[in-house]
Each structure stands twice: as structure tokens, then as C-alpha cells.
PDB file of C-alpha atoms in Angstrom:
ATOM      1  CA  MET G   1      34.523   8.167  -4.561  1.00 41.00           C
ATOM      2  CA  GLN G   2      32.377   6.888  -7.132  1.00 45.00           C
ATOM      3  CA  THR G   3      28.418   8.456  -6.019  1.00 51.00           C
ATOM      4  CA  ASN G   4      24.932   7.053  -6.637  1.00 61.00           C
ATOM      5  CA  PRO G   5      23.361   9.634  -9.377  1.00 69.00           C
ATOM      6  CA  ALA G   6      20.594  11.990  -7.415  1.00 74.00           C
ATOM      7  CA  PRO G   7      16.955  10.620  -8.562  1.00 77.00           C
ATOM      8  CA  PRO G   8      14.843  12.563 -11.745  1.00 76.00           C
ATOM      9  CA  PRO G   9      12.795  15.329 -10.385  1.00 80.00           C
ATOM     10  CA  TYR G  10       9.250  13.408  -9.769  1.00 94.00           C
ATOM     11  CA  ALA G  11       6.738  15.656 -10.024  1.00 95.00           C
ATOM     12  CA  SER G  12       4.134  13.627  -9.442  1.00 97.00           C
ATOM     13  CA  LEU G  13       2.592  10.305  -8.042  1.00 98.00           C
ATOM     14  CA  VAL G  14      -0.265   7.916  -8.529  1.00 98.00           C
ATOM     15  CA  ALA G  15      -0.961   5.392  -5.779  1.00 98.00           C
ATOM     16  CA  VAL G  16      -2.972   2.741  -6.949  1.00 98.00           C
ATOM     17  CA  GLY G  17      -4.132  -0.899  -4.900  1.00 97.00           C
ATOM     18  CA  ASP G  18      -6.194  -1.763  -1.554  1.00 95.00           C
ATOM     19  CA  SER G  19      -6.069  -1.308   1.620  1.00 92.00           C
ATOM     20  CA  PHE G  20      -2.718  -1.056   1.985  1.00 94.00           C
ATOM     21  CA  THR G  21      -2.447   1.915  -0.442  1.00 97.00           C
ATOM     22  CA  GLU G  22      -5.265   3.568   1.360  1.00 95.00           C
ATOM     23  CA  GLY G  23      -3.398   4.137   4.087  1.00 92.00           C
ATOM     24  CA  MET G  24      -5.678   1.510   6.554  1.00 87.00           C
ATOM     25  CA  SER G  25      -4.817   1.680   9.826  1.00 77.00           C
ATOM     26  CA  ASP G  26      -2.809   5.012  10.239  1.00 87.00           C
ATOM     27  CA  LEU G  27      -6.129   7.059  11.409  1.00 80.00           C
ATOM     28  CA  LEU G  28      -5.429  10.586  12.046  1.00 87.00           C
ATOM     29  CA  PRO G  29      -7.464  12.231  14.546  1.00 85.00           C
ATOM     30  CA  ASP G  30     -10.342  13.321  11.773  1.00 86.00           C
ATOM     31  CA  GLY G  31     -11.222   9.787  11.537  1.00 81.00           C
ATOM     32  CA  SER G  32      -9.393  10.043   7.422  1.00 86.00           C
ATOM     33  CA  TYR G  33      -6.713   7.422   6.758  1.00 87.00           C
ATOM     34  CA  ARG G  34      -2.730   8.853   6.063  1.00 91.00           C
ATOM     35  CA  GLY G  35      -0.317   5.737   5.203  1.00 95.00           C
ATOM     36  CA  TRP G  36       2.607   5.381   3.380  1.00 97.00           C
ATOM     37  CA  ALA G  37       1.086   6.511   0.355  1.00 97.00           C
ATOM     38  CA  ASP G  38       0.869   9.981   2.216  1.00 96.00           C
ATOM     39  CA  LEU G  39       3.640   9.683   3.786  1.00 96.00           C
ATOM     40  CA  LEU G  40       5.625   9.031   0.193  1.00 97.00           C
ATOM     41  CA  ALA G  41       3.578  12.267  -1.443  1.00 96.00           C
ATOM     42  CA  THR G  42       5.085  14.395   1.186  1.00 94.00           C
ATOM     43  CA  ARG G  43       8.460  13.919   0.861  1.00 94.00           C
ATOM     44  CA  MET G  44       8.235  14.026  -2.679  1.00 95.00           C
ATOM     45  CA  ALA G  45       7.064  17.717  -2.352  1.00 93.00           C
ATOM     46  CA  ALA G  46       8.894  19.161  -0.217  1.00 89.00           C
ATOM     47  CA  ARG G  47      11.613  18.914  -3.069  1.00 88.00           C
ATOM     48  CA  SER G  48       9.810  19.396  -5.739  1.00 88.00           C
ATOM     49  CA  PRO G  49       7.756  22.915  -6.322  1.00 86.00           C
ATOM     50  CA  GLY G  50       4.355  22.740  -7.776  1.00 88.00           C
ATOM     51  CA  PHE G  51       4.189  18.413  -6.800  1.00 94.00           C
ATOM     52  CA  ARG G  52       0.887  17.116  -7.830  1.00 95.00           C
ATOM     53  CA  TYR G  53      -0.523  13.405  -6.163  1.00 97.00           C
ATOM     54  CA  ALA G  54      -3.847  11.279  -6.520  1.00 97.00           C
ATOM     55  CA  ASN G  55      -4.157   8.490  -4.322  1.00 97.00           C
ATOM     56  CA  LEU G  56      -6.925   5.949  -5.750  1.00 97.00           C
ATOM     57  CA  ALA G  57      -6.743   3.278  -3.215  1.00 96.00           C
ATOM     58  CA  VAL G  58      -9.891   1.850  -2.601  1.00 95.00           C
ATOM     59  CA  ARG G  59      -9.804  -0.805   0.645  1.00 91.00           C
ATOM     60  CA  GLY G  60     -11.059  -4.640  -0.188  1.00 90.00           C
ATOM     61  CA  LYS G  61     -10.816  -4.241  -3.690  1.00 94.00           C
ATOM     62  CA  LEU G  62      -9.603  -7.302  -5.660  1.00 95.00           C
ATOM     63  CA  ILE G  63      -7.102  -7.590  -8.625  1.00 97.00           C
ATOM     64  CA  GLY G  64     -10.284  -7.319 -10.989  1.00 97.00           C
ATOM     65  CA  GLN G  65     -11.439  -4.489  -9.590  1.00 96.00           C
ATOM     66  CA  ILE G  66      -8.244  -2.685  -9.268  1.00 97.00           C
ATOM     67  CA  VAL G  67      -7.287  -3.231 -13.054  1.00 98.00           C
ATOM     68  CA  GLU G  68     -11.166  -2.007 -14.255  1.00 96.00           C
ATOM     69  CA  GLU G  69     -11.516   1.026 -11.494  1.00 96.00           C
ATOM     70  CA  GLN G  70      -8.318   2.093 -10.937  1.00 97.00           C
ATOM     71  CA  VAL G  71      -5.926   1.207 -13.479  1.00 98.00           C
ATOM     72  CA  GLY G  72      -6.955   3.315 -16.471  1.00 97.00           C
ATOM     73  CA  VAL G  73      -7.946   6.277 -14.785  1.00 96.00           C
ATOM     74  CA  ALA G  74      -4.223   6.334 -13.529  1.00 97.00           C
ATOM     75  CA  ALA G  75      -3.091   5.635 -16.473  1.00 97.00           C
ATOM     76  CA  ALA G  76      -4.559   9.107 -17.966  1.00 96.00           C
ATOM     77  CA  LEU G  77      -2.265  11.285 -15.283  1.00 97.00           C
ATOM     78  CA  LYS G  78      -0.034  10.521 -16.972  1.00 97.00           C
ATOM     79  CA  ALA G  79       2.350  10.612 -13.636  1.00 98.00           C
ATOM     80  CA  ASP G  80       6.302  10.472 -12.872  1.00 98.00           C
ATOM     81  CA  VAL G  81       5.697   8.191 -10.966  1.00 98.00           C
ATOM     82  CA  VAL G  82       2.892   5.099 -10.289  1.00 98.00           C
ATOM     83  CA  THR G  83       2.811   2.420  -7.485  1.00 98.00           C
ATOM     84  CA  LEU G  84       0.937  -0.605  -8.622  1.00 98.00           C
ATOM     85  CA  VAL G  85       0.161  -2.949  -5.148  1.00 98.00           C
ATOM     86  CA  GLY G  86      -2.452  -5.439  -5.856  1.00 97.00           C
ATOM     87  CA  GLY G  87      -3.890  -8.947  -5.627  1.00 96.00           C
ATOM     88  CA  LEU G  88      -2.858  -9.977  -1.923  1.00 93.00           C
ATOM     89  CA  ASN G  89      -6.240  -9.398  -1.035  1.00 92.00           C
ATOM     90  CA  ASP G  90      -7.133 -12.065  -3.988  1.00 93.00           C
ATOM     91  CA  THR G  91      -4.444 -14.785  -2.299  1.00 92.00           C
ATOM     92  CA  LEU G  92      -5.946 -14.437   0.663  1.00 86.00           C
ATOM     93  CA  ARG G  93      -9.834 -15.709  -0.757  1.00 86.00           C
ATOM     94  CA  PRO G  94     -10.484 -19.815   0.354  1.00 82.00           C
ATOM     95  CA  LYS G  95     -10.541 -19.582  -4.032  1.00 87.00           C
ATOM     96  CA  CYS G  96      -7.575 -18.067  -5.742  1.00 92.00           C
ATOM     97  CA  ASP G  97      -7.623 -18.728  -9.171  1.00 96.00           C
ATOM     98  CA  MET G  98      -3.921 -17.697  -9.224  1.00 97.00           C
ATOM     99  CA  GLY G  99      -3.552 -17.518 -12.892  1.00 98.00           C
ATOM    100  CA  ARG G 100      -6.299 -15.327 -13.456  1.00 98.00           C
ATOM    101  CA  VAL G 101      -4.723 -12.593 -10.633  1.00 98.00           C
ATOM    102  CA  LYS G 102      -1.697 -13.096 -12.728  1.00 98.00           C
ATOM    103  CA  GLY G 103      -2.875 -12.000 -15.924  1.00 98.00           C
ATOM    104  CA  LEU G 104      -4.943  -9.424 -14.243  1.00 98.00           C
ATOM    105  CA  LEU G 105      -2.054  -7.829 -13.074  1.00 98.00           C
ATOM    106  CA  THR G 106       0.197  -8.692 -16.277  1.00 98.00           C
ATOM    107  CA  GLU G 107      -2.633  -6.354 -18.331  1.00 98.00           C
ATOM    108  CA  ALA G 108      -2.161  -3.600 -15.654  1.00 98.00           C
ATOM    109  CA  VAL G 109       1.544  -3.370 -15.163  1.00 98.00           C
ATOM    110  CA  GLU G 110       1.265  -3.686 -18.833  1.00 98.00           C
ATOM    111  CA  ARG G 111      -1.424  -0.699 -19.474  1.00 98.00           C
ATOM    112  CA  LEU G 112       1.002   1.426 -16.439  1.00 98.00           C
ATOM    113  CA  THR G 113       4.316   1.052 -17.932  1.00 98.00           C
ATOM    114  CA  PRO G 114       4.125   3.458 -20.651  1.00 98.00           C
ATOM    115  CA  SER G 115       2.261   5.921 -19.161  1.00 97.00           C
ATOM    116  CA  CYS G 116       4.004   7.168 -16.612  1.00 98.00           C
ATOM    117  CA  GLY G 117       7.582   7.742 -15.894  1.00 97.00           C
ATOM    118  CA  GLN G 118       8.329   5.009 -13.588  1.00 98.00           C
ATOM    119  CA  LEU G 119       6.582   2.423 -12.505  1.00 98.00           C
ATOM    120  CA  VAL G 120       6.969   0.995  -8.789  1.00 98.00           C
ATOM    121  CA  LEU G 121       5.757  -2.929  -7.758  1.00 98.00           C
ATOM    122  CA  MET G 122       5.757  -4.423  -4.141  1.00 98.00           C
ATOM    123  CA  ARG G 123       6.352  -7.307  -2.702  1.00 97.00           C
ATOM    124  CA  SER G 124       3.410  -7.095  -0.045  1.00 93.00           C
ATOM    125  CA  PRO G 125       4.529  -7.284   3.915  1.00 92.00           C
ATOM    126  CA  GLY G 126       3.395 -10.382   5.774  1.00 85.00           C
ATOM    127  CA  ARG G 127       3.050 -10.175   9.248  1.00 80.00           C
ATOM    128  CA  GLN G 128       4.389 -13.939  11.319  1.00 78.00           C
ATOM    129  CA  GLY G 129       1.043 -16.043  12.193  1.00 72.00           C
ATOM    130  CA  PRO G 130      -0.698 -19.015  11.284  1.00 70.00           C
ATOM    131  CA  VAL G 131      -2.526 -16.546   8.331  1.00 66.00           C
ATOM    132  CA  LEU G 132       0.677 -15.973   6.604  1.00 68.00           C
ATOM    133  CA  GLU G 133       1.578 -19.950   6.716  1.00 79.00           C
ATOM    134  CA  ARG G 134      -1.778 -21.021   5.054  1.00 84.00           C
ATOM    135  CA  PHE G 135      -1.509 -18.664   2.377  1.00 85.00           C
ATOM    136  CA  ARG G 136       2.399 -18.479   1.971  1.00 90.00           C
ATOM    137  CA  PRO G 137       2.763 -20.378  -1.128  1.00 92.00           C
ATOM    138  CA  ARG G 138       0.215 -18.340  -2.898  1.00 94.00           C
ATOM    139  CA  MET G 139       1.709 -15.278  -1.927  1.00 93.00           C
ATOM    140  CA  GLU G 140       4.944 -16.265  -2.971  1.00 95.00           C
ATOM    141  CA  GLU G 141       4.030 -17.003  -5.951  1.00 97.00           C
ATOM    142  CA  LEU G 142       1.833 -13.991  -6.741  1.00 97.00           C
ATOM    143  CA  PHE G 143       5.524 -11.799  -5.425  1.00 97.00           C
ATOM    144  CA  ALA G 144       7.714 -14.129  -7.994  1.00 98.00           C
ATOM    145  CA  HIS G 145       5.795 -12.422 -10.835  1.00 98.00           C
ATOM    146  CA  VAL G 146       6.135  -9.598  -9.711  1.00 98.00           C
ATOM    147  CA  ASP G 147       9.497 -10.254  -9.751  1.00 98.00           C
ATOM    148  CA  GLU G 148       9.655 -11.191 -13.053  1.00 98.00           C
ATOM    149  CA  LEU G 149       6.990  -8.330 -14.397  1.00 98.00           C
ATOM    150  CA  ALA G 150       9.741  -5.848 -13.322  1.00 98.00           C
ATOM    151  CA  ALA G 151      12.186  -7.361 -15.095  1.00 98.00           C
ATOM    152  CA  ARG G 152      10.269  -7.493 -18.369  1.00 98.00           C
ATOM    153  CA  HIS G 153       8.805  -3.536 -18.105  1.00 98.00           C
ATOM    154  CA  GLY G 154      11.756  -1.490 -16.136  1.00 98.00           C
ATOM    155  CA  ALA G 155       9.576  -1.444 -12.951  1.00 98.00           C
ATOM    156  CA  LEU G 156      11.370  -1.032  -9.634  1.00 98.00           C
ATOM    157  CA  VAL G 157      10.590  -3.670  -6.967  1.00 98.00           C
ATOM    158  CA  VAL G 158      10.511  -2.494  -3.368  1.00 98.00           C
ATOM    159  CA  ASP G 159      11.006  -6.047  -1.167  1.00 97.00           C
ATOM    160  CA  LEU G 160       8.629  -5.313   2.593  1.00 97.00           C
ATOM    161  CA  TYR G 161       7.905  -9.132   2.281  1.00 95.00           C
ATOM    162  CA  GLY G 162      11.887  -9.413   3.086  1.00 92.00           C
ATOM    163  CA  ALA G 163      12.085  -6.928   5.560  1.00 94.00           C
ATOM    164  CA  PRO G 164      11.654  -8.377   8.872  1.00 91.00           C
ATOM    165  CA  ALA G 165      10.895  -5.974  10.711  1.00 93.00           C
ATOM    166  CA  LEU G 166       7.650  -5.965   8.894  1.00 94.00           C
ATOM    167  CA  ALA G 167       6.506  -9.168   9.693  1.00 91.00           C
ATOM    168  CA  ASP G 168       6.660  -8.424  13.557  1.00 91.00           C
ATOM    169  CA  PRO G 169       3.094  -8.476  14.877  1.00 88.00           C
ATOM    170  CA  ARG G 170       3.669  -5.224  17.159  1.00 89.00           C
ATOM    171  CA  MET G 171       3.897  -3.506  13.737  1.00 91.00           C
ATOM    172  CA  TRP G 172       0.364  -4.017  12.348  1.00 86.00           C
ATOM    173  CA  ASP G 173      -2.837  -3.279  13.742  1.00 83.00           C
ATOM    174  CA  VAL G 174      -5.347  -4.958  16.355  1.00 75.00           C
ATOM    175  CA  ASP G 175      -7.203  -5.956  12.771  1.00 77.00           C
ATOM    176  CA  ARG G 176      -3.980  -8.045  12.156  1.00 67.00           C
ATOM    177  CA  LEU G 177      -5.043  -7.376   8.576  1.00 84.00           C
ATOM    178  CA  HIS G 178      -2.947  -3.798   8.315  1.00 87.00           C
ATOM    179  CA  LEU G 179      -0.235  -1.909   9.148  1.00 93.00           C
ATOM    180  CA  THR G 180       0.562   0.757  12.223  1.00 91.00           C
ATOM    181  CA  ALA G 181       1.796   4.366  11.580  1.00 92.00           C
ATOM    182  CA  GLU G 182       5.419   3.101  12.857  1.00 94.00           C
ATOM    183  CA  GLY G 183       4.755   0.155  10.032  1.00 94.00           C
ATOM    184  CA  HIS G 184       3.314   2.934   7.197  1.00 95.00           C
ATOM    185  CA  ARG G 185       6.704   5.009   8.196  1.00 96.00           C
ATOM    186  CA  ARG G 186       8.899   2.357   7.214  1.00 96.00           C
ATOM    187  CA  VAL G 187       7.056   1.113   4.161  1.00 97.00           C
ATOM    188  CA  ALA G 188       7.424   4.875   2.966  1.00 97.00           C
ATOM    189  CA  GLU G 189      10.796   5.070   3.504  1.00 98.00           C
ATOM    190  CA  ALA G 190      11.664   1.895   1.965  1.00 97.00           C
ATOM    191  CA  VAL G 191       9.617   3.639  -1.317  1.00 98.00           C
ATOM    192  CA  TRP G 192      12.220   6.637  -1.229  1.00 97.00           C
ATOM    193  CA  GLN G 193      15.134   4.710  -0.913  1.00 97.00           C
ATOM    194  CA  THR G 194      13.740   2.056  -4.021  1.00 97.00           C
ATOM    195  CA  LEU G 195      13.269   5.637  -6.048  1.00 97.00           C
ATOM    196  CA  GLY G 196      17.091   6.877  -5.566  1.00 96.00           C
ATOM    197  CA  HIS G 197      16.837   8.807  -2.694  1.00 95.00           C
ATOM    198  CA  ALA G 198      19.408   9.414   0.866  1.00 94.00           C
ATOM    199  CA  ALA G 199      17.907   7.913   3.409  1.00 95.00           C
ATOM    200  CA  GLU G 200      16.333   9.664   5.900  1.00 94.00           C
ATOM    201  CA  ASP G 201      15.942   5.957   7.962  1.00 94.00           C
ATOM    202  CA  SER G 202      18.692   3.214   6.881  1.00 93.00           C
ATOM    203  CA  ASP G 203      17.324   1.376   9.734  1.00 92.00           C
ATOM    204  CA  TRP G 204      13.847   0.817   8.303  1.00 95.00           C
ATOM    205  CA  HIS G 205      14.104  -2.636   8.032  1.00 91.00           C
ATOM    206  CA  VAL G 206      15.895  -3.975  11.100  1.00 89.00           C
ATOM    207  CA  PRO G 207      13.489  -5.651  13.483  1.00 84.00           C
ATOM    208  CA  MET G 208      12.145  -3.972  16.711  1.00 78.00           C
ATOM    209  CA  PRO G 209      14.120  -4.558  19.949  1.00 77.00           C
ATOM    210  CA  ALA G 210      12.985  -7.338  21.491  1.00 72.00           C
ATOM    211  CA  THR G 211      10.173  -7.827  24.679  1.00 65.00           C
ATOM    212  CA  LEU G 212       8.623  -9.855  26.678  1.00 66.00           C
ATOM    213  CA  PRO G 213       5.790 -11.445  25.076  1.00 71.00           C
ATOM    214  CA  PRO G 214       1.933 -10.762  26.576  1.00 69.00           C
ATOM    215  CA  GLY G 215       0.910 -13.587  28.971  1.00 66.00           C
ATOM    216  CA  TRP G 216      -1.951 -15.850  28.356  1.00 65.00           C
ATOM    217  CA  LEU G 217      -4.719 -14.137  29.253  1.00 64.00           C
ATOM    218  CA  THR G 218      -3.856 -11.131  27.921  1.00 64.00           C
ATOM    219  CA  ARG G 219      -3.624 -13.090  24.941  1.00 59.00           C
ATOM    220  CA  ARG G 220      -6.839 -14.310  24.836  1.00 67.00           C
ATOM    221  CA  VAL G 221      -8.840 -11.395  25.309  1.00 61.00           C
ATOM    222  CA  ALA G 222      -6.823 -10.282  22.217  1.00 58.00           C
ATOM    223  CA  ASP G 223      -8.067 -13.319  20.231  1.00 58.00           C
ATOM    224  CA  ALA G 224     -11.181 -12.599  22.038  1.00 61.00           C
ATOM    225  CA  ARG G 225     -11.432  -8.827  20.100  1.00 69.00           C
ATOM    226  CA  PHE G 226     -10.111  -9.318  17.179  1.00 57.00           C
ATOM    227  CA  ALA G 227     -12.616 -12.051  16.498  1.00 56.00           C
ATOM    228  CA  ARG G 228     -15.504 -10.061  17.152  1.00 62.00           C
ATOM    229  CA  GLN G 229     -14.796  -6.888  15.866  1.00 63.00           C
ATOM    230  CA  TYR G 230     -12.681  -8.216  13.058  1.00 50.00           C
ATOM    231  CA  LEU G 231     -12.605 -11.871  11.655  1.00 56.00           C
ATOM    232  CA  LEU G 232     -16.285 -12.334  11.968  1.00 58.00           C
ATOM    233  CA  PRO G 233     -17.840  -9.462   9.682  1.00 60.00           C
ATOM    234  CA  TRP G 234     -14.736  -9.950   7.228  1.00 58.00           C
ATOM    235  CA  ILE G 235     -16.325 -13.907   7.464  1.00 58.00           C
ATOM    236  CA  GLY G 236     -19.932 -12.086   7.329  1.00 60.00           C
ATOM    237  CA  ARG G 237     -19.012 -10.280   3.997  1.00 57.00           C
ATOM    238  CA  ARG G 238     -17.272 -12.783   2.693  1.00 58.00           C
ATOM    239  CA  LEU G 239     -20.564 -14.873   2.317  1.00 58.00           C
ATOM    240  CA  THR G 240     -22.669 -12.074   1.645  1.00 58.00           C
ATOM    241  CA  GLY G 241     -20.785 -11.241  -1.344  1.00 61.00           C
ATOM    242  CA  ARG G 242     -19.624  -7.907   0.145  1.00 60.00           C
ATOM    243  CA  SER G 243     -16.474  -5.919   0.576  1.00 61.00           C
ATOM    244  CA  SER G 244     -15.566  -3.015   2.980  1.00 66.00           C
ATOM    245  CA  GLY G 245     -14.870  -1.411  -0.095  1.00 58.00           C
ATOM    246  CA  ASP G 246     -18.018  -1.474  -1.999  1.00 63.00           C
ATOM    247  CA  GLY G 247     -19.657   2.450  -2.052  1.00 70.00           C
ATOM    248  CA  ARG G 248     -16.028   4.388  -1.304  1.00 82.00           C
ATOM    249  CA  THR G 249     -13.874   5.272  -4.299  1.00 85.00           C
ATOM    250  CA  GLY G 250     -10.119   6.802  -3.880  1.00 89.00           C
ATOM    251  CA  ALA G 251      -9.690   9.866  -2.045  1.00 88.00           C
ATOM    252  CA  GLN G 252      -8.718  11.804  -5.209  1.00 92.00           C
ATOM    253  CA  PHE G 253     -11.597  10.593  -7.527  1.00 91.00           C
ATOM    254  CA  SER G 254     -14.565  12.043  -8.216  1.00 89.00           C
ATOM    255  CA  PRO G 255     -17.893  10.155  -8.649  1.00 87.00           C
ATOM    256  CA  GLU G 256     -19.699  13.196 -10.133  1.00 84.00           C
ATOM    257  CA  LEU G 257     -16.708  13.993 -12.662  1.00 84.00           C
ATOM    258  CA  GLY G 258     -16.431  10.103 -13.041  1.00 86.00           C
ATOM    259  CA  GLU G 259     -12.295  10.938 -13.140  1.00 89.00           C
ATOM    260  CA  ALA G 260      -9.304  11.544 -10.984  1.00 94.00           C
ATOM    261  CA  PHE G 261      -8.192  14.988  -9.586  1.00 94.00           C
ATOM    262  CA  TRP G 262      -4.962  15.934  -8.411  1.00 94.00           C
ATOM    263  CA  VAL G 263      -3.884  17.496  -4.963  1.00 93.00           C
ATOM    264  CA  THR G 264      -1.075  19.364  -4.591  1.00 92.00           C
ATOM    265  CA  PRO G 265       0.790  20.974  -0.933  1.00 91.00           C
ATOM    266  CA  THR G 266      -1.054  24.485  -0.432  1.00 86.00           C
ATOM    267  CA  ASP G 267       2.151  27.007  -0.781  1.00 71.00           C
ATOM    268  CA  HIS G 268       3.317  24.750  -3.363  1.00 59.00           C
ATOM    269  CA  THR G 269       5.765  27.467  -4.659  1.00 58.00           C
ATOM    270  CA  ILE G 270       7.942  27.244  -1.555  1.00 56.00           C
ATOM    271  CA  PRO G 271       9.822  23.747  -0.546  1.00 59.00           C
ATOM    272  CA  GLY G 272       9.561  22.492   2.577  1.00 62.00           C
ATOM    273  CA  PRO G 273       7.646  20.710   4.235  1.00 69.00           C
ATOM    274  CA  VAL G 274       3.982  19.904   3.769  1.00 79.00           C
ATOM    275  CA  THR G 275       1.148  21.074   6.175  1.00 77.00           C
ATOM    276  CA  ASP G 276      -1.803  20.539   3.841  1.00 84.00           C
ATOM    277  CA  TRP G 277      -2.822  19.994   0.485  1.00 91.00           C
ATOM    278  CA  ARG G 278      -5.526  21.782  -1.952  1.00 91.00           C
ATOM    279  CA  ARG G 279      -7.547  20.097  -4.568  1.00 93.00           C
ATOM    280  CA  VAL G 280      -5.572  21.113  -8.462  1.00 89.00           C
ATOM    281  CA  GLY G 281      -8.738  21.399 -10.886  1.00 74.00           C
ATOM    282  CA  PRO G 282     -13.001  20.713 -10.773  1.00 61.00           C
TER     283      PRO G 282
END
């Protein structure tokens, strides 16, 4: 019986991107976000003593900002694995130059590929609803380009767009833009398997059991809350040229030093569950 070879011992991970990779809306009790990248890092660290991790992703960033602010920093870290997810925020803008978006994504891949052991790209998940249908052609054009880049540069692709489970509105937070904690858990599992690890949840892509849809009044109340708390502020930022990421940096980026830093499990000598992280270096 033929068995698949074990994945190489990955000793470091850098995550690059926007709010999806930053971890919104997987909110922790202290007000910080966790998300799929942190969950993935925790799994990888449990199998590799001395494992290091840096999440550089910042909410609201367009692909041009990701290239300018994160790609060079990530390349300098020379990680075993780099995840890159970007461009989707661009496709959701009323005016979007897809040629420019694809060109910038190409630049990011070309700069990251020679600096890391394995680059991981993604076809991002899409929530069922009118927003997805309106922007689907742009999204699918972006994802086709992701596939082309992966084939050209030896990157791995995690197909979240093709996973029925992640299209379910119940996997998305009340802002309708970010995954719930359960959604992030499933993404971490998908990346874990794509890297060659044995499945811990072979059904991550399987849809949730069907339930009765909420009633008309419940839906209208939810729509009103969404419009008041999320849609109108989002429109306001677009009209004024602001972003939710203005003034923010990645979790493992020091504005004072102008460079990224690693974190490693507090107890990095014994493989096992990671309970906390500590900063490496200044």
C-alpha cells in the first residue's frame, strides 16, 4: 500500500494579506483577533520545536498596499512557508482595474517565491448572497490568475471558493464580510491539509446541517443592524478615501524599528499544544 510522504518540517510561517488573514472576526476575550493563520501557526508549532511565526496582515489593505508594505518585509524573513492572500478588497471597489490588480499580485508572487521554502496562495471564500453575485466575475478572474501564478511558480493553492461549507451565511459574521471562528477553523484545516499534513477534520468542506431559515422579521432586523453598523460606515470610508486599516500595522511588525519580528511558543523546547507566544528579538 502506497502512503503519501510526510511534509517537510516547517520551522517558520509568515502570513501576508488583509483582514481575512489578520483574523477578523475571530474575536478573543481580550479584544484581539485570532483567525486561521494563528490557528495554523499553533498546529505547526506543536510539531516543530523552535517554530517561529509572524502575521503581517492588516485589515482593509488593497493589493498595492500589501505589495508596498508587507511583501518586502515578508521576503526578508526567509520563512519556510509564506501565505499570500490579497486582491479581493480591490474587486469589491466600484472601480477596479483588474489588469493592475493581477499585475501587482504577479509582482508579489515573483518577489516572495525565491525568498521562502513554500508559497501558499488561496482562492478566497465567497458568502452566498447579492454581493457575491455582483462581483463574482471579478473574483473568478482573480482566482484564475492565482491558479496561473501557482502553476508558473510552484505555489500551492487552497481552494476555499470551491468549498460549499464556506459559502454558507452561517459561517460569516454579522458584518457579512468576515468569517466566524468556525469559518477560520475550517480555513486553517484546509491550509494544513494543503501543506501535506494528515487531516484532523476531513469534512472541513462539508456544508453544515440544514436548519430552518430565520423568519421575515428576524431577517429585516438583521438587515437594519447590518446597514447601520457596517454598511453605512463602509460606504463612508469609501467616499472619504479612508480605510479600516489606516494607522494599523501587522501583529508582528514594529513601527518603531520599521521591521517585522518573530514570535515563538513560550515553551518551545517541548512539542505539544501552544498556550502562549513570546517575541523573539528586540
